[in-house]
Amino acid sequence: MISGATLLAGVVGNPIAHSMSPILHNAWLAAAGIDGAYVPFRVAEDRFTGFVESLRGGSVRGLNVTIPFKEQALALADRPGERATMAGAANVLVFEADGGILADNTDGLGLLAALAGQAPGFDPGSGPVAILGAGGGARGAAAAFTAAGCPEVRIVNRTQARAQAITDVLGGEAFGLDRAAAAFEGVIAVVNATSAGLAGEGELDAPLEATPTTCVVMDMVYKPLLTPFLARAQALERRTVDGLAMLIGQAIPSFEAFYGRPPPADVDVRALALKFLEGR
Ligand code: ATR
């Protein structure tokens, strides 16, 4: 039941109909007995600023932000947190009663939680990692690994100059895709943060056989759950981590930012999300 006192939050992006965040957050709200509702907002690309500005003061408590608005979201916030600043993007905005906007980036927390959950014993501080791609997702991952004490982050991208733009800010080394085998030498993890494999993009051809056999291979994409990239890693007997674990891992601290408490631990949101993914 939605009452006059219902606390609103939501996710903003374009497109947004595919988003699984409403499923996760509403399941948690119901289980926690919070009078809240979490809704999707599809906003035209040139209307994002006006949309966010209109929420100052807190008619909506907070927003998750997804493609293509994460960089703009950070720019609009007057109280950006350190994680968001390092990642150059925000996936969480919180609207304060005094009109201020807080920005956070919980994608990196989601990435590390996914690794901890699906690759038990993985220690981000124990060796170099390679990240494929140089968009917002890749930069966020690089920031998260750096903050977690990773000694060397290697950014591997088709367009090497974009990889260089990230390492210029965060440190580490930039590689072209043609040198991926060199970048994979001795790594403890490889993370795919490219859009390759998504509709309209070509397959990603990365020489995973050049990774150590102990390397953990992760994909940020969760549709399908077992991407061709992860399937190849499994064929090579590498441990794998899927994008759904990361999605849930970023949603948990997002919920906490909106409602001031962690979501109830006894809701199997992964099973819920899998059911939703299968049903489409
Ligand atoms: P984000 O959504 O993370 O912000 P983006 O800015 O859309 O990402 O960037 C997509 C990434 O996927 C880029 O790193 C892109 O490489 P380029 O910088 O060279 O364009 C990468 N990408 C997309 N399709 C690819 C493919 N078929 N092979 C390799 N890389 C690909």
PDB file of C-alpha atoms and ligand atoms in Angstrom:
ATOM      1  CA  MET A   1       0.000   0.000   0.000  1.00  0.00           C
ATOM      2  CA  ILE A   2       1.274   3.433  -0.908  1.00  0.00           C
ATOM      3  CA  SER A   3       0.279   6.001   1.703  1.00  0.00           C
ATOM      4  CA  GLY A   4       0.648   9.738   1.996  1.00  0.00           C
ATOM      5  CA  ALA A   5       3.757   9.127   4.081  1.00  0.00           C
ATOM      6  CA  THR A   6       5.447   6.740   1.659  1.00  0.00           C
ATOM      7  CA  LEU A   7       9.156   7.404   1.231  1.00  0.00           C
ATOM      8  CA  LEU A   8      10.036   7.480  -2.477  1.00  0.00           C
ATOM      9  CA  ALA A   9      13.244   6.434  -4.174  1.00  0.00           C
ATOM     10  CA  GLY A  10      14.017   5.150  -7.624  1.00  0.00           C
ATOM     11  CA  VAL A  11      16.394   4.539 -10.468  1.00  0.00           C
ATOM     12  CA  VAL A  12      16.958   6.963 -13.332  1.00  0.00           C
ATOM     13  CA  GLY A  13      18.382   6.034 -16.714  1.00  0.00           C
ATOM     14  CA  ASN A  14      17.622   5.750 -20.392  1.00  0.00           C
ATOM     15  CA  PRO A  15      16.593   3.105 -21.266  1.00  0.00           C
ATOM     16  CA  ILE A  16      15.302   1.898 -17.893  1.00  0.00           C
ATOM     17  CA  ALA A  17      12.642  -0.772 -18.558  1.00  0.00           C
ATOM     18  CA  HIS A  18      15.293  -3.528 -18.268  1.00  0.00           C
ATOM     19  CA  SER A  19      16.433  -2.390 -14.799  1.00  0.00           C
ATOM     20  CA  MET A  20      16.323  -4.979 -12.038  1.00  0.00           C
ATOM     21  CA  SER A  21      16.847  -2.429  -9.252  1.00  0.00           C
ATOM     22  CA  PRO A  22      13.088  -1.939  -8.579  1.00  0.00           C
ATOM     23  CA  ILE A  23      12.733  -5.702  -8.049  1.00  0.00           C
ATOM     24  CA  LEU A  24      15.566  -5.816  -5.508  1.00  0.00           C
ATOM     25  CA  HIS A  25      14.664  -2.648  -3.587  1.00  0.00           C
ATOM     26  CA  ASN A  26      10.901  -3.287  -3.403  1.00  0.00           C
ATOM     27  CA  ALA A  27      11.481  -6.841  -2.148  1.00  0.00           C
ATOM     28  CA  TRP A  28      13.731  -5.443   0.582  1.00  0.00           C
ATOM     29  CA  LEU A  29      11.279  -2.647   1.469  1.00  0.00           C
ATOM     30  CA  ALA A  30       8.436  -5.136   1.854  1.00  0.00           C
ATOM     31  CA  ALA A  31      10.523  -7.496   3.984  1.00  0.00           C
ATOM     32  CA  ALA A  32      11.771  -4.647   6.175  1.00  0.00           C
ATOM     33  CA  GLY A  33       8.246  -3.298   6.661  1.00  0.00           C
ATOM     34  CA  ILE A  34       9.305   0.161   5.450  1.00  0.00           C
ATOM     35  CA  ASP A  35       6.570   2.418   4.068  1.00  0.00           C
ATOM     36  CA  GLY A  36       8.529   3.030   0.874  1.00  0.00           C
ATOM     37  CA  ALA A  37       8.333   2.587  -2.882  1.00  0.00           C
ATOM     38  CA  TYR A  38      11.132   2.372  -5.430  1.00  0.00           C
ATOM     39  CA  VAL A  39      10.226   3.295  -9.001  1.00  0.00           C
ATOM     40  CA  PRO A  40      11.907   3.554 -12.432  1.00  0.00           C
ATOM     41  CA  PHE A  41      12.353   6.949 -14.110  1.00  0.00           C
ATOM     42  CA  ARG A  42      13.101   7.063 -17.822  1.00  0.00           C
ATOM     43  CA  VAL A  43      14.356  10.569 -18.478  1.00  0.00           C
ATOM     44  CA  ALA A  44      15.223  12.074 -21.868  1.00  0.00           C
ATOM     45  CA  GLU A  45      18.948  12.691 -22.252  1.00  0.00           C
ATOM     46  CA  ASP A  46      18.551  16.490 -22.361  1.00  0.00           C
ATOM     47  CA  ARG A  47      16.172  16.604 -19.366  1.00  0.00           C
ATOM     48  CA  PHE A  48      18.355  14.981 -16.717  1.00  0.00           C
ATOM     49  CA  THR A  49      19.560  18.226 -15.121  1.00  0.00           C
ATOM     50  CA  GLY A  50      16.036  19.621 -14.811  1.00  0.00           C
ATOM     51  CA  PHE A  51      14.779  16.333 -13.396  1.00  0.00           C
ATOM     52  CA  VAL A  52      17.435  16.159 -10.675  1.00  0.00           C
ATOM     53  CA  GLU A  53      17.201  19.865  -9.797  1.00  0.00           C
ATOM     54  CA  SER A  54      13.441  19.498  -9.258  1.00  0.00           C
ATOM     55  CA  LEU A  55      14.050  16.907  -6.545  1.00  0.00           C
ATOM     56  CA  ARG A  56      16.204  19.151  -4.332  1.00  0.00           C
ATOM     57  CA  GLY A  57      14.683  19.308  -0.863  1.00  0.00           C
ATOM     58  CA  GLY A  58      13.727  15.661  -0.823  1.00  0.00           C
ATOM     59  CA  SER A  59      10.387  15.013  -2.549  1.00  0.00           C
ATOM     60  CA  VAL A  60      12.232  11.860  -3.535  1.00  0.00           C
ATOM     61  CA  ARG A  61      14.667  10.575  -0.911  1.00  0.00           C
ATOM     62  CA  GLY A  62      17.247   9.246  -3.303  1.00  0.00           C
ATOM     63  CA  LEU A  63      18.061   7.872  -6.730  1.00  0.00           C
ATOM     64  CA  ASN A  64      20.181   5.197  -8.240  1.00  0.00           C
ATOM     65  CA  VAL A  65      21.644   6.457 -11.488  1.00  0.00           C
ATOM     66  CA  THR A  66      22.469   4.315 -14.472  1.00  0.00           C
ATOM     67  CA  ILE A  67      23.585   4.688 -18.091  1.00  0.00           C
ATOM     68  CA  PRO A  68      23.981   7.300 -19.511  1.00  0.00           C
ATOM     69  CA  PHE A  69      23.722   9.702 -16.545  1.00  0.00           C
ATOM     70  CA  LYS A  70      26.385   8.657 -14.001  1.00  0.00           C
ATOM     71  CA  GLU A  71      28.927  11.355 -14.899  1.00  0.00           C
ATOM     72  CA  GLN A  72      26.280  14.096 -15.018  1.00  0.00           C
ATOM     73  CA  ALA A  73      24.918  12.936 -11.672  1.00  0.00           C
ATOM     74  CA  LEU A  74      28.295  13.512 -10.043  1.00  0.00           C
ATOM     75  CA  ALA A  75      28.559  16.969 -11.604  1.00  0.00           C
ATOM     76  CA  LEU A  76      25.140  18.006 -10.220  1.00  0.00           C
ATOM     77  CA  ALA A  77      25.883  16.965  -6.637  1.00  0.00           C
ATOM     78  CA  ASP A  78      27.109  19.630  -4.231  1.00  0.00           C
ATOM     79  CA  ARG A  79      28.333  17.035  -1.733  1.00  0.00           C
ATOM     80  CA  PRO A  80      30.229  14.405  -3.734  1.00  0.00           C
ATOM     81  CA  GLY A  81      31.751  11.588  -1.710  1.00  0.00           C
ATOM     82  CA  GLU A  82      35.304  10.394  -2.186  1.00  0.00           C
ATOM     83  CA  ARG A  83      34.313   7.159  -3.921  1.00  0.00           C
ATOM     84  CA  ALA A  84      32.229   9.010  -6.510  1.00  0.00           C
ATOM     85  CA  THR A  85      34.947  11.587  -7.094  1.00  0.00           C
ATOM     86  CA  MET A  86      37.564   8.874  -7.632  1.00  0.00           C
ATOM     87  CA  ALA A  87      35.310   6.937  -9.980  1.00  0.00           C
ATOM     88  CA  GLY A  88      34.378  10.113 -11.881  1.00  0.00           C
ATOM     89  CA  ALA A  89      30.739   9.042 -11.688  1.00  0.00           C
ATOM     90  CA  ALA A  90      27.868   8.599  -9.224  1.00  0.00           C
ATOM     91  CA  ASN A  91      25.318   5.792  -9.096  1.00  0.00           C
ATOM     92  CA  VAL A  92      23.674   7.113  -5.906  1.00  0.00           C
ATOM     93  CA  LEU A  93      22.191  10.558  -5.231  1.00  0.00           C
ATOM     94  CA  VAL A  94      20.598  11.428  -1.886  1.00  0.00           C
ATOM     95  CA  PHE A  95      18.393  14.522  -1.565  1.00  0.00           C
ATOM     96  CA  GLU A  96      18.869  16.291   1.748  1.00  0.00           C
ATOM     97  CA  ALA A  97      16.110  18.324   3.427  1.00  0.00           C
ATOM     98  CA  ASP A  98      18.222  21.494   3.156  1.00  0.00           C
ATOM     99  CA  GLY A  99      18.356  21.210  -0.646  1.00  0.00           C
ATOM    100  CA  GLY A 100      21.810  19.656  -0.902  1.00  0.00           C
ATOM    101  CA  ILE A 101      22.563  16.619  -3.030  1.00  0.00           C
ATOM    102  CA  LEU A 102      24.948  13.898  -1.815  1.00  0.00           C
ATOM    103  CA  ALA A 103      26.639  11.686  -4.408  1.00  0.00           C
ATOM    104  CA  ASP A 104      28.166   8.285  -3.841  1.00  0.00           C
ATOM    105  CA  ASN A 105      29.451   5.476  -6.005  1.00  0.00           C
ATOM    106  CA  THR A 106      28.648   2.009  -4.700  1.00  0.00           C
ATOM    107  CA  ASP A 107      29.519   0.184  -7.947  1.00  0.00           C
ATOM    108  CA  GLY A 108      33.046  -0.421  -6.674  1.00  0.00           C
ATOM    109  CA  LEU A 109      31.705  -1.845  -3.407  1.00  0.00           C
ATOM    110  CA  GLY A 110      29.487  -4.105  -5.520  1.00  0.00           C
ATOM    111  CA  LEU A 111      32.470  -5.259  -7.560  1.00  0.00           C
ATOM    112  CA  LEU A 112      34.501  -6.134  -4.471  1.00  0.00           C
ATOM    113  CA  ALA A 113      31.516  -7.801  -2.766  1.00  0.00           C
ATOM    114  CA  ALA A 114      30.917  -9.929  -5.872  1.00  0.00           C
ATOM    115  CA  LEU A 115      34.545 -11.061  -5.876  1.00  0.00           C
ATOM    116  CA  ALA A 116      34.473 -11.813  -2.143  1.00  0.00           C
ATOM    117  CA  GLY A 117      31.187 -13.721  -2.486  1.00  0.00           C
ATOM    118  CA  GLN A 118      31.868 -15.810  -5.566  1.00  0.00           C
ATOM    119  CA  ALA A 119      35.661 -16.177  -5.342  1.00  0.00           C
ATOM    120  CA  PRO A 120      36.200 -16.902  -1.628  1.00  0.00           C
ATOM    121  CA  GLY A 121      39.664 -15.925  -0.436  1.00  0.00           C
ATOM    122  CA  PHE A 122      40.205 -13.393  -3.233  1.00  0.00           C
ATOM    123  CA  ASP A 123      42.408 -10.572  -1.917  1.00  0.00           C
ATOM    124  CA  PRO A 124      42.452  -7.426  -4.103  1.00  0.00           C
ATOM    125  CA  GLY A 125      45.692  -6.330  -2.456  1.00  0.00           C
ATOM    126  CA  SER A 126      47.615  -9.451  -3.415  1.00  0.00           C
ATOM    127  CA  GLY A 127      48.609  -8.690  -7.024  1.00  0.00           C
ATOM    128  CA  PRO A 128      47.982  -6.857 -10.280  1.00  0.00           C
ATOM    129  CA  VAL A 129      44.562  -6.840 -11.969  1.00  0.00           C
ATOM    130  CA  ALA A 130      43.551  -6.194 -15.574  1.00  0.00           C
ATOM    131  CA  ILE A 131      40.383  -4.323 -16.525  1.00  0.00           C
ATOM    132  CA  LEU A 132      39.030  -4.565 -20.073  1.00  0.00           C
ATOM    133  CA  GLY A 133      37.406  -1.349 -21.299  1.00  0.00           C
ATOM    134  CA  ALA A 134      37.829   2.345 -20.608  1.00  0.00           C
ATOM    135  CA  GLY A 135      34.307   3.695 -20.057  1.00  0.00           C
ATOM    136  CA  GLY A 136      32.665   4.659 -16.781  1.00  0.00           C
ATOM    137  CA  GLY A 137      32.430   1.061 -15.576  1.00  0.00           C
ATOM    138  CA  ALA A 138      36.135   0.484 -16.136  1.00  0.00           C
ATOM    139  CA  ARG A 139      37.103   3.685 -14.358  1.00  0.00           C
ATOM    140  CA  GLY A 140      34.901   2.790 -11.388  1.00  0.00           C
ATOM    141  CA  ALA A 141      36.482  -0.654 -11.189  1.00  0.00           C
ATOM    142  CA  ALA A 142      39.976   0.835 -11.353  1.00  0.00           C
ATOM    143  CA  ALA A 143      39.122   3.248  -8.540  1.00  0.00           C
ATOM    144  CA  ALA A 144      37.701   0.433  -6.401  1.00  0.00           C
ATOM    145  CA  PHE A 145      40.737  -1.819  -6.835  1.00  0.00           C
ATOM    146  CA  THR A 146      43.092   1.078  -6.124  1.00  0.00           C
ATOM    147  CA  ALA A 147      41.170   2.008  -2.967  1.00  0.00           C
ATOM    148  CA  ALA A 148      41.276  -1.654  -1.873  1.00  0.00           C
ATOM    149  CA  GLY A 149      45.075  -1.661  -1.995  1.00  0.00           C
ATOM    150  CA  CYS A 150      45.644  -3.304  -5.360  1.00  0.00           C
ATOM    151  CA  PRO A 151      49.332  -2.774  -6.200  1.00  0.00           C
ATOM    152  CA  GLU A 152      48.855  -2.403  -9.986  1.00  0.00           C
ATOM    153  CA  VAL A 153      45.806  -1.770 -12.151  1.00  0.00           C
ATOM    154  CA  ARG A 154      46.216  -2.438 -15.887  1.00  0.00           C
ATOM    155  CA  ILE A 155      43.635  -0.930 -18.222  1.00  0.00           C
ATOM    156  CA  VAL A 156      43.276  -2.762 -21.527  1.00  0.00           C
ATOM    157  CA  ASN A 157      41.206  -1.092 -24.239  1.00  0.00           C
ATOM    158  CA  ARG A 158      40.631  -1.266 -27.974  1.00  0.00           C
ATOM    159  CA  THR A 159      41.320   2.476 -28.071  1.00  0.00           C
ATOM    160  CA  GLN A 160      44.477   2.749 -25.990  1.00  0.00           C
ATOM    161  CA  ALA A 161      44.226   6.532 -25.598  1.00  0.00           C
ATOM    162  CA  ARG A 162      41.029   6.094 -23.549  1.00  0.00           C
ATOM    163  CA  ALA A 163      42.814   3.616 -21.275  1.00  0.00           C
ATOM    164  CA  GLN A 164      45.623   6.145 -20.903  1.00  0.00           C
ATOM    165  CA  ALA A 165      43.115   8.817 -19.845  1.00  0.00           C
ATOM    166  CA  ILE A 166      42.186   6.632 -16.856  1.00  0.00           C
ATOM    167  CA  THR A 167      45.735   5.708 -15.836  1.00  0.00           C
ATOM    168  CA  ASP A 168      46.735   9.399 -16.107  1.00  0.00           C
ATOM    169  CA  VAL A 169      44.276  10.088 -13.267  1.00  0.00           C
ATOM    170  CA  LEU A 170      44.394   6.904 -11.189  1.00  0.00           C
ATOM    171  CA  GLY A 171      47.839   5.484 -11.974  1.00  0.00           C
ATOM    172  CA  GLY A 172      48.561   2.019 -13.375  1.00  0.00           C
ATOM    173  CA  GLU A 173      49.406   1.057 -16.926  1.00  0.00           C
ATOM    174  CA  ALA A 174      47.454   1.380 -20.200  1.00  0.00           C
ATOM    175  CA  PHE A 175      47.454  -1.302 -22.899  1.00  0.00           C
ATOM    176  CA  GLY A 176      45.891  -1.688 -26.333  1.00  0.00           C
ATOM    177  CA  LEU A 177      43.792  -4.844 -26.871  1.00  0.00           C
ATOM    178  CA  ASP A 178      46.594  -6.123 -29.105  1.00  0.00           C
ATOM    179  CA  ARG A 179      48.804  -6.300 -25.994  1.00  0.00           C
ATOM    180  CA  ALA A 180      46.215  -7.950 -23.754  1.00  0.00           C
ATOM    181  CA  ALA A 181      48.333 -11.113 -23.380  1.00  0.00           C
ATOM    182  CA  ALA A 182      51.133  -9.019 -21.848  1.00  0.00           C
ATOM    183  CA  ALA A 183      48.636  -7.244 -19.585  1.00  0.00           C
ATOM    184  CA  PHE A 184      47.277 -10.594 -18.344  1.00  0.00           C
ATOM    185  CA  GLU A 185      50.665 -11.832 -17.194  1.00  0.00           C
ATOM    186  CA  GLY A 186      50.648 -12.552 -13.459  1.00  0.00           C
ATOM    187  CA  VAL A 187      47.222 -11.002 -12.767  1.00  0.00           C
ATOM    188  CA  ILE A 188      44.984 -12.131  -9.901  1.00  0.00           C
ATOM    189  CA  ALA A 189      41.824 -10.979 -11.726  1.00  0.00           C
ATOM    190  CA  VAL A 190      40.531  -9.892 -15.123  1.00  0.00           C
ATOM    191  CA  VAL A 191      37.327  -7.837 -15.214  1.00  0.00           C
ATOM    192  CA  ASN A 192      35.348  -7.253 -18.400  1.00  0.00           C
ATOM    193  CA  ALA A 193      33.944  -3.709 -18.298  1.00  0.00           C
ATOM    194  CA  THR A 194      33.411  -3.360 -22.048  1.00  0.00           C
ATOM    195  CA  SER A 195      30.074  -3.328 -23.816  1.00  0.00           C
ATOM    196  CA  ALA A 196      31.307  -6.025 -26.221  1.00  0.00           C
ATOM    197  CA  GLY A 197      28.782  -8.818 -26.493  1.00  0.00           C
ATOM    198  CA  LEU A 198      25.861  -6.471 -25.828  1.00  0.00           C
ATOM    199  CA  ALA A 199      23.389  -5.897 -28.662  1.00  0.00           C
ATOM    200  CA  GLY A 200      25.013  -4.181 -31.609  1.00  0.00           C
ATOM    201  CA  GLU A 201      28.584  -4.657 -30.384  1.00  0.00           C
ATOM    202  CA  GLY A 202      31.027  -7.324 -31.568  1.00  0.00           C
ATOM    203  CA  GLU A 203      32.363 -10.171 -29.439  1.00  0.00           C
ATOM    204  CA  LEU A 204      35.325  -9.461 -27.194  1.00  0.00           C
ATOM    205  CA  ASP A 205      38.390 -11.411 -28.193  1.00  0.00           C
ATOM    206  CA  ALA A 206      40.678 -11.498 -25.155  1.00  0.00           C
ATOM    207  CA  PRO A 207      43.468 -14.082 -24.709  1.00  0.00           C
ATOM    208  CA  LEU A 208      42.330 -15.461 -21.345  1.00  0.00           C
ATOM    209  CA  GLU A 209      44.718 -18.392 -21.748  1.00  0.00           C
ATOM    210  CA  ALA A 210      47.509 -15.896 -20.961  1.00  0.00           C
ATOM    211  CA  THR A 211      46.211 -15.473 -17.382  1.00  0.00           C
ATOM    212  CA  PRO A 212      47.594 -17.572 -14.520  1.00  0.00           C
ATOM    213  CA  THR A 213      45.397 -20.597 -13.770  1.00  0.00           C
ATOM    214  CA  THR A 214      44.584 -19.052 -10.359  1.00  0.00           C
ATOM    215  CA  CYS A 215      43.215 -15.871 -11.975  1.00  0.00           C
ATOM    216  CA  VAL A 216      39.580 -14.924 -11.220  1.00  0.00           C
ATOM    217  CA  VAL A 217      37.603 -13.805 -14.290  1.00  0.00           C
ATOM    218  CA  MET A 218      34.664 -11.437 -13.833  1.00  0.00           C
ATOM    219  CA  ASP A 219      32.106  -9.901 -16.197  1.00  0.00           C
ATOM    220  CA  MET A 220      30.037  -6.812 -15.329  1.00  0.00           C
ATOM    221  CA  VAL A 221      27.337  -7.920 -17.795  1.00  0.00           C
ATOM    222  CA  TYR A 222      24.571 -10.058 -16.237  1.00  0.00           C
ATOM    223  CA  LYS A 223      22.434 -10.671 -19.296  1.00  0.00           C
ATOM    224  CA  PRO A 224      23.081 -13.478 -19.992  1.00  0.00           C
ATOM    225  CA  LEU A 225      24.390 -14.516 -16.584  1.00  0.00           C
ATOM    226  CA  LEU A 226      26.980 -16.784 -18.204  1.00  0.00           C
ATOM    227  CA  THR A 227      28.417 -14.494 -20.880  1.00  0.00           C
ATOM    228  CA  PRO A 228      30.563 -15.928 -23.707  1.00  0.00           C
ATOM    229  CA  PHE A 229      33.524 -14.297 -21.911  1.00  0.00           C
ATOM    230  CA  LEU A 230      32.790 -16.182 -18.655  1.00  0.00           C
ATOM    231  CA  ALA A 231      32.074 -19.390 -20.572  1.00  0.00           C
ATOM    232  CA  ARG A 232      35.533 -19.193 -22.124  1.00  0.00           C
ATOM    233  CA  ALA A 233      37.065 -18.616 -18.697  1.00  0.00           C
ATOM    234  CA  GLN A 234      35.243 -21.649 -17.314  1.00  0.00           C
ATOM    235  CA  ALA A 235      36.435 -23.766 -20.241  1.00  0.00           C
ATOM    236  CA  LEU A 236      39.959 -22.745 -19.183  1.00  0.00           C
ATOM    237  CA  GLU A 237      39.061 -23.758 -15.588  1.00  0.00           C
ATOM    238  CA  ARG A 238      39.376 -20.242 -14.188  1.00  0.00           C
ATOM    239  CA  ARG A 239      37.125 -19.223 -11.293  1.00  0.00           C
ATOM    240  CA  THR A 240      34.387 -16.836 -12.496  1.00  0.00           C
ATOM    241  CA  VAL A 241      32.267 -14.059 -10.947  1.00  0.00           C
ATOM    242  CA  ASP A 242      29.064 -12.806 -12.597  1.00  0.00           C
ATOM    243  CA  GLY A 243      27.561  -9.346 -13.055  1.00  0.00           C
ATOM    244  CA  LEU A 244      24.436 -10.127 -11.034  1.00  0.00           C
ATOM    245  CA  ALA A 245      26.537 -10.469  -7.877  1.00  0.00           C
ATOM    246  CA  MET A 246      27.902  -6.960  -8.592  1.00  0.00           C
ATOM    247  CA  LEU A 247      24.419  -5.542  -9.214  1.00  0.00           C
ATOM    248  CA  ILE A 248      23.222  -6.850  -5.855  1.00  0.00           C
ATOM    249  CA  GLY A 249      26.472  -5.739  -4.220  1.00  0.00           C
ATOM    250  CA  GLN A 250      25.920  -2.117  -5.288  1.00  0.00           C
ATOM    251  CA  ALA A 251      22.220  -2.195  -4.356  1.00  0.00           C
ATOM    252  CA  ILE A 252      22.852  -3.094  -0.691  1.00  0.00           C
ATOM    253  CA  PRO A 253      24.774   0.115   0.207  1.00  0.00           C
ATOM    254  CA  SER A 254      22.368   2.102  -2.022  1.00  0.00           C
ATOM    255  CA  PHE A 255      19.431   0.903   0.101  1.00  0.00           C
ATOM    256  CA  GLU A 256      21.340   1.898   3.210  1.00  0.00           C
ATOM    257  CA  ALA A 257      21.948   5.389   1.797  1.00  0.00           C
ATOM    258  CA  PHE A 258      18.218   5.882   1.150  1.00  0.00           C
ATOM    259  CA  TYR A 259      16.677   4.340   4.258  1.00  0.00           C
ATOM    260  CA  GLY A 260      19.434   4.557   6.864  1.00  0.00           C
ATOM    261  CA  ARG A 261      19.639   0.815   7.488  1.00  0.00           C
ATOM    262  CA  PRO A 262      20.906  -2.212   5.592  1.00  0.00           C
ATOM    263  CA  PRO A 263      18.370  -4.337   3.704  1.00  0.00           C
ATOM    264  CA  PRO A 264      17.111  -7.453   5.497  1.00  0.00           C
ATOM    265  CA  ALA A 265      19.607 -10.257   4.940  1.00  0.00           C
ATOM    266  CA  ASP A 266      16.989 -12.993   4.741  1.00  0.00           C
ATOM    267  CA  VAL A 267      15.567 -12.041   1.324  1.00  0.00           C
ATOM    268  CA  ASP A 268      17.009 -14.157  -1.496  1.00  0.00           C
ATOM    269  CA  VAL A 269      17.194 -11.315  -4.006  1.00  0.00           C
ATOM    270  CA  ARG A 270      19.501 -13.310  -6.264  1.00  0.00           C
ATOM    271  CA  ALA A 271      16.840 -15.986  -6.738  1.00  0.00           C
ATOM    272  CA  LEU A 272      14.266 -13.259  -7.368  1.00  0.00           C
ATOM    273  CA  ALA A 273      16.495 -11.571  -9.943  1.00  0.00           C
ATOM    274  CA  LEU A 274      17.231 -14.880 -11.671  1.00  0.00           C
ATOM    275  CA  LYS A 275      13.513 -15.597 -11.931  1.00  0.00           C
ATOM    276  CA  PHE A 276      12.997 -12.175 -13.474  1.00  0.00           C
ATOM    277  CA  LEU A 277      15.884 -12.661 -15.931  1.00  0.00           C
ATOM    278  CA  GLU A 278      14.555 -16.053 -17.021  1.00  0.00           C
ATOM    279  CA  GLY A 279      11.048 -14.724 -17.496  1.00  0.00           C
ATOM    280  CA  ARG A 280      12.078 -12.249 -20.183  1.00  0.00           C
TER     281      ARG A 280
HETATM  282  P1  ATR B   1      30.528   2.554 -19.968  1.00  0.00           P
HETATM  283  O1  ATR B   1      29.147   2.046 -20.193  1.00  0.00           O
HETATM  284  O2  ATR B   1      31.296   1.688 -19.006  1.00  0.00           O
HETATM  285  O3  ATR B   1      30.631   4.004 -19.685  1.00  0.00           O
HETATM  286  P2  ATR B   1      31.360   3.077 -22.696  1.00  0.00           P
HETATM  287  O4  ATR B   1      31.891   4.452 -22.487  1.00  0.00           O
HETATM  288  O5  ATR B   1      30.115   2.877 -23.504  1.00  0.00           O
HETATM  289  O6  ATR B   1      31.269   2.258 -21.339  1.00  0.00           O
HETATM  290  O7  ATR B   1      32.541   2.213 -23.352  1.00  0.00           O
HETATM  291  C1  ATR B   1      32.365   0.920 -23.808  1.00  0.00           C
HETATM  292  C2  ATR B   1      33.693   0.195 -23.733  1.00  0.00           C
HETATM  293  O8  ATR B   1      33.586  -1.059 -24.411  1.00  0.00           O
HETATM  294  C3  ATR B   1      34.836   0.931 -24.397  1.00  0.00           C
HETATM  295  O9  ATR B   1      35.993   0.689 -23.636  1.00  0.00           O
HETATM  296  C4  ATR B   1      34.908   0.262 -25.764  1.00  0.00           C
HETATM  297  O10 ATR B   1      36.174   0.347 -26.369  1.00  0.00           O
HETATM  298  P3  ATR B   1      36.617   1.710 -27.174  1.00  0.00           P
HETATM  299  O11 ATR B   1      36.999   2.704 -26.114  1.00  0.00           O
HETATM  300  O12 ATR B   1      37.786   1.291 -27.973  1.00  0.00           O
HETATM  301  O13 ATR B   1      35.435   2.115 -27.975  1.00  0.00           O
HETATM  302  C5  ATR B   1      34.603  -1.165 -25.398  1.00  0.00           C
HETATM  303  N1  ATR B   1      34.096  -2.008 -26.490  1.00  0.00           N
HETATM  304  C6  ATR B   1      32.875  -1.996 -27.038  1.00  0.00           C
HETATM  305  N2  ATR B   1      32.752  -2.943 -27.979  1.00  0.00           N
HETATM  306  C7  ATR B   1      33.944  -3.590 -28.046  1.00  0.00           C
HETATM  307  C8  ATR B   1      34.450  -4.691 -28.816  1.00  0.00           C
HETATM  308  N3  ATR B   1      33.716  -5.308 -29.735  1.00  0.00           N
HETATM  309  N4  ATR B   1      35.723  -5.088 -28.608  1.00  0.00           N
HETATM  310  C9  ATR B   1      36.478  -4.460 -27.667  1.00  0.00           C
HETATM  311  N5  ATR B   1      36.046  -3.430 -26.907  1.00  0.00           N
HETATM  312  C10 ATR B   1      34.804  -2.993 -27.088  1.00  0.00           C
END
